[in-house]
Amino acid sequence: MRHILIAIAAWAVLIFLVAPLLVIFPLSFSSGNILTLPVPGYSLQWYRDFLFDGRWLPAAWNSMIVGLATMTLATGLGTCAAYGLNLSEFRGKRFVLMVLSLPMVVPLIVTAASMFLAFSVVGLTNSLTGLIVAHTIIAAPYVVITVLASLRTFDPDLMRVALSLGAPPLTAFRRVVLPLILPGVASGAIFAFAISFDELVIAIFISGPGEVTLPRQMFAGLREFLSPTIAAAAVIMIVLSFALLFVSELIRRRAERMTSARLKTPGGPPSPERNAGPRKALR
Amino acid sequence: MPCAATLFRKPAVGAPSRRTRLSWLLVAPLLLLVVAGFLVPIGYTMTRAVDNAEVTGALPRTVAMLERWDGNGLPSEQAFAALVEDLRGADDAQAFGAMTRRLNFELSGARSVMRATRRQLDSLTPPYAESLPTAVPDWDTPQLWLLIKTNSNPFTASFLLRALDLQVTPEGQIEPVPHDRAIFVDLFQRTFWISLWVTVFCVLLAYPAAYYISTLSDRGARYVMLLVLVPFWTSILVRTTAWFILLQREGPMNAALEGLHITDAPLQLIFTRFAVYVAMVHVLLPFQILPLYSVMKRLGPQYLQAAASLGASPWRQFRSVYLPLTMPGVAAGAVMVFMLSVGFYVTPALVGGLQDQMISYYIAFYTNQSINFGMAAALSLLLLVFTGALVAAARRLTPHIGPGPRE
C-alpha cells in the first residue's frame, strides 16, 4: 500500500515535469489563432510562419552561429586547460580551478550586467563577437569538468610511450590522447553548444537589435504578442534539446563500455550521477 | 623534437619542472579569457557601485569653485559664472544627461531644473548670481548647490545605501528613505522568501520521485529518468514559455478547470505569485531530483531492510534511518536550487506580476531601461555578497557539498 502511494506521488511529479512540454506540441500544430485546447484542427501554418516571417529564421541563424563558435572556442580552450590541469601538480592549481569555475557560481544576472558594463567600454556590446566571448566564458568551465573527468581514467604513461617512440608531442596528443578522451571532449562540446543556444539573460544585455538570437526573439515575442508561432519555435527547441540529449547519452554509454573494457578495477563502479552529465547552465 | 619525451618524465624533486611550465601554458589561454572577460568586468561593476564621476565630469569648473564654498547661504558669483560656463560648454550630450540623471537620483526634480537652466542660457547676462535665480528660481536656494558640492566626491555610498532603503541628507546624515520609495529591503526579503519556498517545494516533490526511481531496475530507471532529463535539457525559456501558454486566461489550464466544472469563470493565473512558484519549481525540480537520486541509488534498500528487521515502524525507518542518510542529497540539491532561484530572472519576469519580481528584475531594469548603472551595480554587489555568504554557509554546514557541478 505504502509503495503504491509513493509510486503514485512519484508519477504525479514526473507527469508535472513532462506534461507542460507535451502540451505545447498539439498547440503548435493548431489551425486556430488562439493557444487553447482542444485545438480546432491541425495545420502547419505556424511552422510556415516560423520559416517565412522574416524574424525567426535570422534569429535561429544567429543562435546557430554563436552556438557553433562558442562550442569550438570553449571546447578548444577547455580541453587545453583540462589537459594542463591534469598534467602536473603545480602551485596554485586549486586557485586556478576556483577561478575557472566561478562563472558557474556567480548569479547569471550579475555576470550579464557586469559583462554589459565592461564590454560596452571596449565596444563589444551589440555584436555577435561579444556574445560569443561571453558564452565561451560561461560554457568553458563545463568542458573543463567533463574533460577532466575523462582524463582521470587516462593512463599518462601512454603519452610517454608515444613520445619515447619518437612521436612529436602534437601528433602524440592527437593520435593517442585525444581518441581516448574523446567522449569527454564531445559531451563537453555538446554541452557548450546547448548552453549557448539556450542562453537568454546575457543575450538580452549584450546583443543589440541586429543580433537577435532565438531565445531573445522568443522572449520578445512573449512580451509583445503571444502567437502560436512561439509554440512552434518552442517545439523546435524541445526537439533540438532532445536530439542533443540523445547524442550525449550515446556518447556516455559508449564511453562507459570503453572504460569498463579498458580498466577493470580502479575508480570503482561508474557513479550514477554521471547520468546528468555536468549540471546544466541554466536560468 | 628529440627532447620532448623528457617533458613527460617525472621531474626531479625541487627542480623547476618543465611539466609545470607546460601546465601553465595550456591553462593560460582560458584563464586569461576568464580573468579579462569575467573577473575584470565583475570588479569593474563593483567599482561602479561606488563610482561618482558624473557631476565632476559634466561640471568641472563649478565643482572647483564650490570647493571654496562653506555651504552656508549661496555660493559666490564665480560659482554661478562657472556653472553657466560649464553648461554652455556642455556639447557632450551624454555627459550632461548622465549628470542630470545622477542629480535627479538624489533629488527628484533636479533634472528638469538643469534642463530649464540650459534652455535659458542664451538669455543670461552677468552678473549671473542675479540673472540665473531670476530665470530659474531653484538656484536661489542652497539645496541644488549643496547637492552638486556633495557629489563632487569621486566616490559615493548613496547607491549602496539606497539599495538598503537608506539615503544621505544634504547635511550628511544617514536616514531611511520616505516610505513610498522604500522598495529594496522588501525586494530582498521577497527574493529570499520566494527562493526558500521554491526550495521547500522542490525538496518535497523531488523526494518521492527520486526514491521511486532509485527502487526501479537499472533498465527501468534509465527510461523513467528520461522524464527528468528531457525537461532538464530543455531550455529554461522554453519551459517558462510552456507555463506562459498554459496559464493564459483563455489557455489550456483554465479550459481544463472549466471543463471539469471546478470553476465557472476563467481564473487569473498568469502574472501571479502562484504562476512564479509553479514555473520556478518546474524549472528547478531536476536540480533537486538528480543529486537526491544519486545518493539514494548508492544507498540501496539495505538500510531500510535492516531497520525493518529490527522492528522499526515505517515512519521510524524513514525518520531515523533513511532521512539522515539521504540528507547529503537533500542538502546538495537544496543549496543548488536556492542559489539558482535567488538569481533567477527569466521565469519571474515572464509569468510574474510587478509584485512578484526579484532582485534580478531590478538589476536588468536599472541596466537596460532606466540607465542607472550605479544602482544596477549596487544591487549586483549585494546579490553577489548574499550568494557568497550562502555558499560559505552551505560549505560550513555540509562539508564537501557546494553548489556547482560535482562529478
XYZ file of C-alpha atoms in Angstrom:
690
model
C 0.000 0.000 0.000
C 2.770 2.382 1.034
C 4.690 1.562 -2.114
C 1.691 2.254 -4.275
C 1.227 5.658 -2.653
C 4.877 6.509 -3.220
C 4.657 5.374 -6.837
C 1.540 7.495 -7.376
C 3.243 10.548 -5.852
C 6.353 9.937 -7.959
C 4.387 9.591 -11.166
C 2.423 12.742 -10.356
C 5.730 14.607 -10.044
C 7.086 13.076 -13.249
C 3.920 13.980 -15.138
C 4.158 17.506 -13.748
C 7.684 17.651 -15.210
C 6.819 16.439 -18.677
C 3.191 17.417 -19.303
C 3.787 21.147 -19.900
C 6.287 20.267 -22.616
C 3.935 17.771 -24.235
C 1.004 20.185 -24.253
C 2.970 22.562 -26.483
C 3.112 20.005 -29.319
C -0.599 19.926 -30.323
C -0.853 23.677 -29.787
C 1.928 24.335 -32.269
C 0.068 22.347 -34.949
C -3.201 24.191 -34.327
C -5.158 25.589 -37.238
C -6.660 28.267 -34.988
C -5.213 31.552 -33.808
C -5.715 31.066 -30.087
C -3.485 28.877 -27.961
C -6.104 26.706 -26.354
C -7.063 23.063 -26.132
C -8.694 21.222 -27.750
C -7.331 22.624 -30.998
C -9.935 23.254 -33.725
C -7.881 21.399 -36.344
C -4.335 20.702 -37.388
C -2.127 22.664 -39.762
C 1.478 23.547 -40.333
C 0.771 27.263 -40.667
C 2.759 28.278 -37.575
C 5.817 26.414 -38.769
C 5.438 28.153 -42.108
C 5.217 31.405 -40.199
C 8.413 30.485 -38.337
C 10.218 29.948 -41.628
C 8.909 32.896 -43.631
C 8.005 35.546 -41.076
C 11.432 37.143 -41.516
C 12.304 37.414 -37.837
C 12.537 33.846 -36.566
C 14.821 32.354 -39.167
C 17.522 35.056 -38.914
C 17.322 34.701 -35.122
C 17.780 30.940 -35.391
C 20.686 31.539 -37.754
C 22.349 33.917 -35.270
C 21.896 31.375 -32.489
C 23.449 28.721 -34.684
C 26.496 30.880 -35.461
C 27.001 31.865 -31.817
C 26.397 28.297 -30.660
C 28.888 26.755 -33.057
C 31.536 29.419 -32.419
C 31.079 29.071 -28.669
C 31.293 25.308 -28.961
C 34.548 25.490 -30.920
C 36.206 28.050 -28.651
C 35.002 26.586 -25.361
C 35.966 23.054 -26.395
C 39.419 24.092 -27.593
C 40.270 26.281 -24.629
C 38.564 23.995 -22.115
C 40.303 20.836 -23.355
C 43.709 22.552 -23.306
C 43.114 23.832 -19.792
C 41.878 20.472 -18.531
C 44.887 18.703 -20.022
C 47.179 21.270 -18.430
C 45.474 20.891 -15.073
C 45.803 17.131 -15.264
C 49.441 17.191 -16.359
C 51.102 18.214 -13.104
C 50.512 19.260 -9.531
C 51.567 22.875 -9.722
C 51.283 25.506 -7.060
C 48.096 27.494 -7.336
C 46.190 24.706 -9.076
C 43.295 24.832 -6.641
C 43.109 28.576 -7.110
C 43.074 28.249 -10.896
C 40.290 25.674 -10.662
C 38.327 28.017 -8.421
C 38.713 30.944 -10.812
C 37.703 28.779 -13.773
C 34.567 27.566 -12.023
C 33.458 30.994 -10.783
C 31.309 31.688 -13.887
C 29.157 28.728 -12.821
C 28.573 30.053 -9.305
C 28.050 33.771 -9.811
C 24.373 34.521 -10.489
C 23.924 34.849 -14.232
C 22.198 38.206 -13.920
C 25.283 39.632 -12.176
C 27.547 38.171 -14.867
C 25.336 39.583 -17.589
C 25.102 43.091 -16.118
C 28.853 43.170 -15.432
C 29.745 41.991 -18.910
C 27.413 44.587 -20.365
C 29.031 47.425 -18.402
C 32.598 46.322 -19.135
C 32.054 45.180 -22.737
C 30.418 48.495 -23.619
C 33.644 50.258 -22.618
C 35.646 48.250 -25.170
C 32.917 48.182 -27.810
C 31.998 44.515 -27.542
C 28.294 45.100 -26.953
C 25.824 44.969 -29.834
C 27.996 42.430 -31.590
C 27.966 38.700 -32.151
C 31.653 38.666 -31.152
C 30.834 39.955 -27.674
C 28.101 37.363 -27.287
C 30.452 34.576 -28.393
C 33.110 35.714 -25.902
C 30.539 35.847 -23.100
C 29.075 32.435 -23.932
C 32.543 30.900 -24.201
C 33.325 32.100 -20.686
C 30.196 30.564 -19.157
C 30.415 27.343 -21.215
C 34.147 26.554 -20.955
C 34.052 25.502 -17.258
C 31.640 22.696 -18.172
C 34.046 21.483 -20.848
C 36.906 21.576 -18.327
C 34.883 19.415 -15.943
C 33.852 16.783 -18.470
C 37.350 16.544 -19.966
C 38.992 16.390 -16.517
C 36.640 13.528 -15.648
C 37.601 11.570 -18.744
C 41.312 12.299 -18.188
C 41.035 10.668 -14.775
C 40.818 7.268 -16.451
C 43.571 8.113 -18.902
C 46.948 6.500 -18.265
C 49.644 9.210 -18.648
C 52.251 6.551 -19.415
C 50.643 6.158 -22.829
C 51.736 9.681 -23.727
C 55.256 8.973 -22.505
C 55.390 5.795 -24.557
C 54.277 7.646 -27.687
C 56.865 10.342 -27.153
C 59.681 7.904 -26.427
C 58.843 6.164 -29.671
C 59.573 9.452 -31.384
C 56.139 10.948 -31.992
C 56.075 14.760 -31.977
C 54.020 15.978 -28.974
C 51.126 17.286 -31.044
C 50.887 14.086 -33.057
C 51.071 12.060 -29.861
C 48.259 14.118 -28.381
C 46.126 13.871 -31.485
C 46.639 10.148 -32.102
C 46.964 8.771 -28.577
C 45.372 11.074 -26.025
C 42.524 12.567 -27.996
C 40.888 9.306 -29.122
C 40.854 8.125 -25.514
C 39.353 11.268 -24.023
C 37.097 11.955 -26.989
C 33.867 11.053 -25.146
C 34.593 13.701 -22.538
C 35.555 16.264 -25.154
C 32.474 15.505 -27.253
C 29.987 15.692 -24.409
C 31.644 18.903 -23.248
C 31.247 20.294 -26.761
C 27.569 19.338 -26.949
C 27.051 20.920 -23.580
C 28.777 24.115 -24.637
C 26.564 24.309 -27.719
C 23.407 23.692 -25.693
C 24.358 26.320 -23.122
C 24.959 28.931 -25.796
C 21.929 28.015 -27.891
C 19.564 28.273 -24.906
C 21.141 31.259 -23.218
C 18.897 34.284 -22.833
C 19.982 36.539 -19.976
C 23.396 37.517 -21.360
C 21.882 37.834 -24.835
C 19.346 40.350 -23.513
C 22.149 42.506 -22.149
C 24.864 42.165 -24.761
C 23.271 41.635 -28.151
C 21.684 44.562 -29.931
C 18.692 44.704 -32.264
C 20.920 43.485 -35.095
C 21.939 40.274 -33.345
C 18.676 38.867 -32.027
C 19.095 35.216 -31.087
C 16.345 32.611 -30.999
C 15.770 32.826 -27.213
C 15.702 36.612 -27.437
C 13.189 36.533 -30.247
C 11.047 34.199 -28.163
C 11.321 36.436 -25.105
C 10.370 39.489 -27.157
C 7.522 37.578 -28.788
C 6.092 36.549 -25.418
C 6.120 40.124 -24.196
C 4.599 41.620 -27.345
C 2.046 39.286 -28.754
C 1.500 35.649 -27.915
C 1.179 33.976 -31.316
C 1.213 30.219 -31.879
C 4.467 30.757 -33.805
C 6.070 30.874 -30.363
C 4.701 27.407 -29.653
C 6.190 26.218 -32.950
C 9.557 27.741 -32.008
C 9.335 26.104 -28.580
C 8.678 22.706 -30.185
C 11.670 23.173 -32.472
C 13.859 23.960 -29.475
C 12.498 20.999 -27.476
C 13.228 18.648 -30.368
C 16.728 20.063 -30.685
C 17.372 19.652 -26.934
C 16.117 16.106 -27.143
C 18.459 15.389 -30.047
C 21.404 16.823 -28.095
C 20.449 14.783 -25.025
C 20.199 11.680 -27.190
C 23.637 12.202 -28.725
C 25.256 12.877 -25.372
C 23.635 9.759 -23.881
C 25.002 7.720 -26.776
C 28.460 9.111 -26.157
C 28.183 8.445 -22.437
C 27.169 4.832 -22.922
C 29.939 4.223 -25.417
C 32.414 5.774 -23.018
C 31.161 3.585 -20.196
C 31.598 0.499 -22.296
C 35.069 1.663 -23.325
C 36.065 2.366 -19.745
C 34.809 -0.897 -18.367
C 36.598 -2.736 -21.163
C 39.829 -0.874 -20.536
C 40.047 -0.831 -16.778
C 38.536 -3.495 -14.659
C 39.404 -2.311 -11.178
C 40.338 1.292 -10.453
C 37.825 4.007 -9.846
C 35.025 1.736 -8.721
C 31.690 1.498 -10.481
C 30.609 4.473 -12.569
C 28.727 6.894 -10.381
C 25.038 7.144 -11.220
C 25.407 10.888 -11.002
C 27.085 10.816 -14.383
C 23.629 10.321 -15.708
C 23.178 14.023 -15.557
C 26.390 14.949 -17.237
C 27.694 18.104 -15.683
C 24.979 20.284 -14.270
C 23.425 22.285 -16.965
C 23.863 26.001 -17.097
C 20.648 27.498 -16.552
C 18.443 30.354 -15.777
C 61.822 17.425 -31.052
C 64.199 14.850 -29.625
C 63.833 16.007 -26.043
C 60.049 16.059 -25.998
C 59.895 12.817 -24.071
C 61.771 14.365 -21.182
C 58.881 16.764 -20.764
C 56.712 13.967 -19.575
C 59.191 12.344 -17.276
C 58.661 12.808 -13.578
C 60.709 15.872 -12.600
C 63.464 15.637 -10.009
C 62.345 16.893 -6.629
C 62.965 20.605 -6.261
C 63.960 21.134 -9.878
C 61.886 23.719 -11.760
C 59.561 21.451 -13.621
C 59.040 21.689 -17.346
C 55.763 19.946 -16.895
C 54.626 22.677 -14.565
C 55.534 25.215 -17.172
C 53.634 23.285 -19.815
C 50.657 23.070 -17.465
C 50.577 26.822 -17.077
C 50.997 27.287 -20.802
C 47.949 25.118 -21.507
C 45.815 26.644 -18.775
C 46.797 30.218 -19.610
C 44.525 30.939 -22.605
C 41.299 30.040 -20.810
C 42.480 31.557 -17.560
C 43.282 34.837 -19.304
C 39.915 34.857 -21.035
C 38.068 34.264 -17.768
C 40.116 36.925 -15.978
C 39.717 39.507 -18.747
C 36.159 38.717 -19.733
C 34.687 37.807 -16.369
C 36.712 38.791 -13.290
C 37.651 42.228 -14.605
C 34.048 43.041 -15.619
C 32.762 41.912 -12.215
C 35.421 44.004 -10.472
C 34.632 46.962 -12.706
C 30.949 46.648 -11.873
C 31.734 46.598 -8.173
C 33.608 49.888 -8.546
C 30.629 51.299 -10.427
C 28.579 50.739 -7.269
C 30.562 53.472 -5.507
C 31.710 55.479 -8.534
C 30.569 59.093 -8.657
C 32.202 60.708 -11.688
C 29.144 62.143 -13.439
C 28.861 65.526 -11.729
C 32.573 66.326 -11.797
C 32.719 65.142 -15.402
C 29.981 67.471 -16.632
C 30.532 70.437 -14.287
C 34.309 70.601 -13.665
C 34.556 74.379 -13.168
C 31.528 74.581 -10.911
C 32.865 71.786 -8.752
C 36.230 73.561 -8.468
C 34.559 76.796 -7.446
C 32.259 75.120 -4.929
C 35.266 73.675 -3.134
C 35.848 77.107 -1.615
C 32.205 77.479 -0.587
C 31.414 76.544 3.026
C 27.843 75.531 2.271
C 26.225 78.430 4.081
C 23.974 80.753 2.130
C 24.539 80.948 -1.608
C 27.911 80.468 -3.323
C 29.861 83.326 -4.871
C 29.319 84.933 -8.269
C 32.315 82.957 -9.508
C 30.439 79.710 -8.877
C 27.389 80.997 -10.740
C 29.605 82.036 -13.643
C 31.367 78.668 -13.596
C 28.031 76.847 -13.755
C 26.890 78.923 -16.725
C 30.220 78.360 -18.434
C 30.081 74.588 -17.776
C 26.574 74.360 -19.169
C 27.417 76.493 -22.210
C 30.385 74.305 -22.934
C 28.337 71.130 -22.484
C 28.416 69.920 -26.053
C 28.673 66.343 -24.824
C 25.004 65.475 -24.539
C 25.818 62.126 -22.949
C 27.829 63.639 -20.095
C 25.114 66.213 -19.499
C 22.437 63.523 -19.461
C 24.452 61.361 -17.078
C 24.938 64.294 -14.721
C 21.248 65.237 -14.692
C 20.253 61.612 -14.090
C 22.756 61.403 -11.254
C 21.430 64.557 -9.585
C 17.850 63.516 -10.170
C 18.542 60.224 -8.414
C 19.467 62.174 -5.272
C 16.819 64.860 -5.616
C 13.862 64.295 -7.858
C 13.209 67.359 -9.961
C 16.884 68.237 -10.320
C 16.901 67.037 -13.913
C 14.146 69.403 -15.038
C 15.868 72.300 -13.270
C 19.095 71.530 -15.132
C 17.287 71.278 -18.433
C 15.396 74.515 -17.827
C 18.679 76.204 -16.935
C 20.263 75.038 -20.147
C 17.341 76.364 -22.186
C 17.716 79.796 -20.515
C 21.473 80.044 -21.076
C 21.309 82.436 -24.048
C 19.228 84.982 -22.174
C 21.565 85.101 -19.173
C 23.857 88.069 -18.633
C 26.402 88.786 -15.910
C 26.255 89.077 -13.000
C 24.919 85.544 -13.068
C 24.288 85.482 -9.337
C 21.345 87.730 -10.147
C 20.241 86.687 -13.613
C 20.321 82.923 -13.013
C 18.000 82.832 -9.963
C 15.665 85.216 -11.770
C 15.440 82.898 -14.768
C 15.364 79.645 -12.762
C 14.292 80.268 -9.145
C 15.656 76.947 -7.867
C 19.171 78.403 -7.917
C 18.122 80.854 -5.242
C 18.254 78.200 -2.519
C 21.407 76.371 -1.403
C 19.820 72.956 -1.925
C 20.982 72.317 -5.508
C 24.386 73.838 -4.870
C 24.844 71.587 -1.860
C 23.853 68.626 -3.974
C 26.479 69.450 -6.592
C 29.104 70.001 -3.903
C 28.322 66.713 -2.142
C 28.532 64.774 -5.373
C 31.835 66.222 -6.462
C 33.406 63.491 -4.336
C 34.685 60.748 -6.684
C 33.108 58.062 -4.509
C 29.619 57.764 -3.144
C 27.856 55.361 -0.834
C 24.436 56.519 -1.894
C 23.741 53.643 -4.329
C 24.624 51.008 -1.764
C 22.670 52.869 0.890
C 19.697 53.242 -1.422
C 19.806 49.503 -2.117
C 19.171 49.157 1.614
C 16.480 51.879 1.555
C 18.736 54.450 3.204
C 19.817 57.871 2.000
C 22.163 60.657 2.955
C 20.614 64.031 3.733
C 22.326 67.172 2.373
C 23.644 67.618 5.925
C 25.403 64.255 5.741
C 23.072 62.266 7.961
C 22.011 58.728 7.023
C 18.266 58.257 7.257
C 15.620 55.873 5.921
C 14.121 56.944 2.597
C 10.468 58.080 2.583
C 8.048 55.216 2.924
C 6.724 55.373 -0.641
C 10.200 54.953 -2.129
C 11.443 52.216 0.205
C 11.312 49.186 -2.075
C 14.627 47.386 -1.774
C 14.536 45.842 1.705
C 11.153 44.486 0.771
C 12.647 43.259 -2.518
C 15.477 41.385 -0.793
C 13.031 39.790 1.630
C 10.732 38.812 -1.209
C 13.639 37.290 -3.147
C 14.647 35.335 -0.066
C 11.159 34.038 0.707
C 10.276 33.088 -2.861
C 13.587 31.219 -3.154
C 13.039 29.492 0.164
C 9.545 28.317 -0.733
C 10.653 27.163 -4.173
C 13.406 25.146 -2.464
C 10.959 23.617 0.026
C 8.531 22.619 -2.736
C 11.378 21.175 -4.791
C 12.579 19.029 -1.878
C 9.052 17.817 -1.103
C 8.339 16.883 -4.724
C 11.791 15.503 -5.524
C 11.985 13.167 -2.549
C 9.285 10.640 -3.527
C 10.189 10.879 -7.209
C 13.894 10.230 -6.599
C 13.099 7.436 -4.141
C 10.758 5.765 -6.598
C 13.291 5.906 -9.433
C 16.007 4.530 -7.134
C 13.872 1.436 -6.429
C 13.478 0.604 -10.122
C 15.677 -1.804 -12.025
C 18.595 -0.238 -13.911
C 16.773 -0.579 -17.185
C 13.529 0.854 -15.869
C 15.350 3.687 -14.115
C 17.075 4.599 -17.345
C 13.767 5.121 -19.133
C 11.974 6.828 -16.269
C 14.998 9.061 -15.781
C 14.398 10.404 -19.286
C 11.284 12.090 -17.916
C 13.618 14.090 -15.678
C 16.450 14.548 -18.143
C 14.387 15.798 -21.077
C 12.993 18.769 -19.111
C 16.459 19.248 -17.628
C 17.957 19.637 -21.084
C 15.146 21.803 -22.398
C 15.964 25.456 -22.039
C 14.519 27.363 -19.126
C 12.972 29.842 -21.502
C 11.115 27.101 -23.360
C 9.808 25.598 -20.126
C 8.728 29.020 -18.918
C 7.076 29.604 -22.286
C 5.111 26.403 -21.777
C 3.728 27.717 -18.485
C 3.151 31.123 -20.019
C 0.895 29.493 -22.607
C -0.730 27.050 -20.188
C -1.690 29.695 -17.660
C -3.215 32.209 -20.083
C -6.736 33.438 -19.358
C -8.076 31.507 -22.362
C -5.343 28.910 -22.053
C -5.432 25.146 -21.558
C -5.329 25.291 -17.757
C -8.414 27.458 -17.423
C -10.136 25.426 -20.143
C -9.426 22.243 -18.187
C -10.652 23.718 -14.909
C -13.887 24.842 -16.538
C -14.269 21.598 -18.455
C -14.095 19.707 -15.166
C -16.603 22.157 -13.635
C -14.145 23.105 -10.915
C -14.511 26.761 -11.818
C -17.127 28.502 -13.914
C -15.151 31.586 -14.902
C -11.542 31.841 -16.031
C -9.133 32.467 -13.156
C -6.309 34.965 -13.268
C -3.392 32.538 -13.217
C -0.675 34.260 -15.195
C 1.167 37.262 -13.669
C 0.579 35.984 -10.140
C 2.814 34.675 -7.361
C 1.223 31.269 -7.935
C 2.497 31.246 -11.515
C 6.000 32.172 -10.337
C 6.045 29.300 -7.839
C 4.704 26.722 -10.278
C 7.042 27.668 -13.112
C 10.125 28.040 -10.931
C 9.551 24.720 -9.178
C 9.070 23.091 -12.564
C 12.268 24.591 -13.924
C 14.408 23.806 -10.869
C 12.995 20.424 -9.834
C 15.523 18.351 -11.854
C 18.348 20.032 -9.943
C 16.909 18.556 -6.762
C 15.961 15.153 -8.164
C 19.352 14.359 -9.727
C 21.617 14.650 -6.631
C 18.950 13.085 -4.429
C 18.618 10.150 -6.806
C 22.348 9.563 -6.934
C 22.569 9.435 -3.124
C 19.555 7.105 -2.855
C 20.867 4.869 -5.611
C 24.196 4.488 -3.842
C 22.460 3.815 -0.541
C 20.299 0.978 -1.790
C 17.442 -0.624 0.162
C 19.611 -2.462 2.714
C 19.427 0.160 5.438
C 15.660 0.272 5.385
C 15.512 -3.522 5.426
C 17.874 -3.615 8.380
C 15.769 -1.084 10.273
C 12.613 -3.017 9.441
C 14.120 -6.293 10.619
C 14.911 -4.614 13.931
C 11.238 -3.827 14.263
C 11.173 -0.127 13.432
C 7.866 1.227 12.208
C 7.823 2.555 8.630
C 7.791 6.141 9.949
C 10.683 5.378 12.293
C 12.623 3.724 9.460
C 12.226 6.843 7.414
C 12.869 9.378 10.169
C 15.770 7.753 11.998
C 17.498 5.916 9.181
C 16.652 6.902 5.644
C 16.216 10.650 6.001
C 19.534 11.250 7.827
C 21.379 9.083 5.295
C 19.880 10.927 2.318
C 20.438 14.358 3.863
C 23.591 14.999 1.762
C 21.489 14.670 -1.387
C 18.765 16.892 0.020
C 21.332 19.498 1.025
C 23.259 19.407 -2.259
C 20.105 19.855 -4.291
C 18.564 22.423 -1.983
C 21.684 24.616 -1.991
C 21.760 24.461 -5.768
C 18.036 25.221 -6.134
C 18.144 28.063 -3.619
C 21.205 29.644 -5.205
C 19.722 29.465 -8.666
C 16.380 30.889 -7.607
C 17.976 33.835 -5.815
C 19.456 34.958 -9.141
C 16.508 33.955 -11.315
C 15.401 36.423 -13.923
C 13.612 34.923 -16.915
C 10.825 32.985 -15.215
C 9.543 35.639 -12.778
C 9.937 38.321 -15.452
C 7.653 36.377 -17.794
C 4.987 34.780 -15.605
C 5.021 37.071 -12.564
C 3.374 40.424 -11.986
C 5.270 43.504 -10.838
C 4.692 42.450 -7.250
C 6.414 39.105 -7.835
C 9.698 40.370 -9.255
C 13.001 39.648 -7.586
C 16.356 41.454 -7.342
C 17.416 40.299 -10.786
C 14.485 42.131 -12.366
C 15.674 45.418 -10.890
C 19.273 44.796 -11.952
C 18.016 44.368 -15.517
C 15.663 47.343 -15.149
C 18.402 49.713 -13.968
C 20.845 48.471 -16.617
C 18.613 48.362 -19.676
C 15.725 50.717 -19.027
C 16.389 53.451 -16.513
C 20.159 53.526 -17.279
C 21.215 53.892 -13.670
C 24.392 51.817 -13.698
C 25.299 52.797 -10.138
C 22.089 51.309 -8.812
C 22.417 48.194 -11.016
C 25.975 47.727 -9.752
C 24.989 48.218 -6.106
C 22.210 45.616 -6.374
C 24.598 43.234 -8.178
C 27.159 43.684 -5.430
C 24.611 42.928 -2.718
C 23.272 39.909 -4.609
C 26.826 38.638 -5.027
C 27.584 39.085 -1.321
C 24.287 37.394 -0.472
C 25.091 34.418 -2.718
C 28.669 34.239 -1.489
C 27.541 34.176 2.136
C 25.125 31.432 1.241
C 27.788 29.295 -0.426
C 30.087 29.802 2.564
C 27.314 28.849 4.988
C 26.412 25.791 2.937
C 30.054 24.679 2.832
C 30.219 25.153 6.581
C 27.070 23.180 7.303
C 27.607 20.384 4.818
C 31.277 19.830 4.031
C 32.066 18.598 0.531
C 28.742 19.847 -0.699
C 28.880 23.024 -2.610
C 26.983 24.428 -5.483
C 28.209 23.967 -8.972
C 28.862 20.776 -10.792
C 30.299 17.889 -8.917
C 31.240 14.830 -10.768
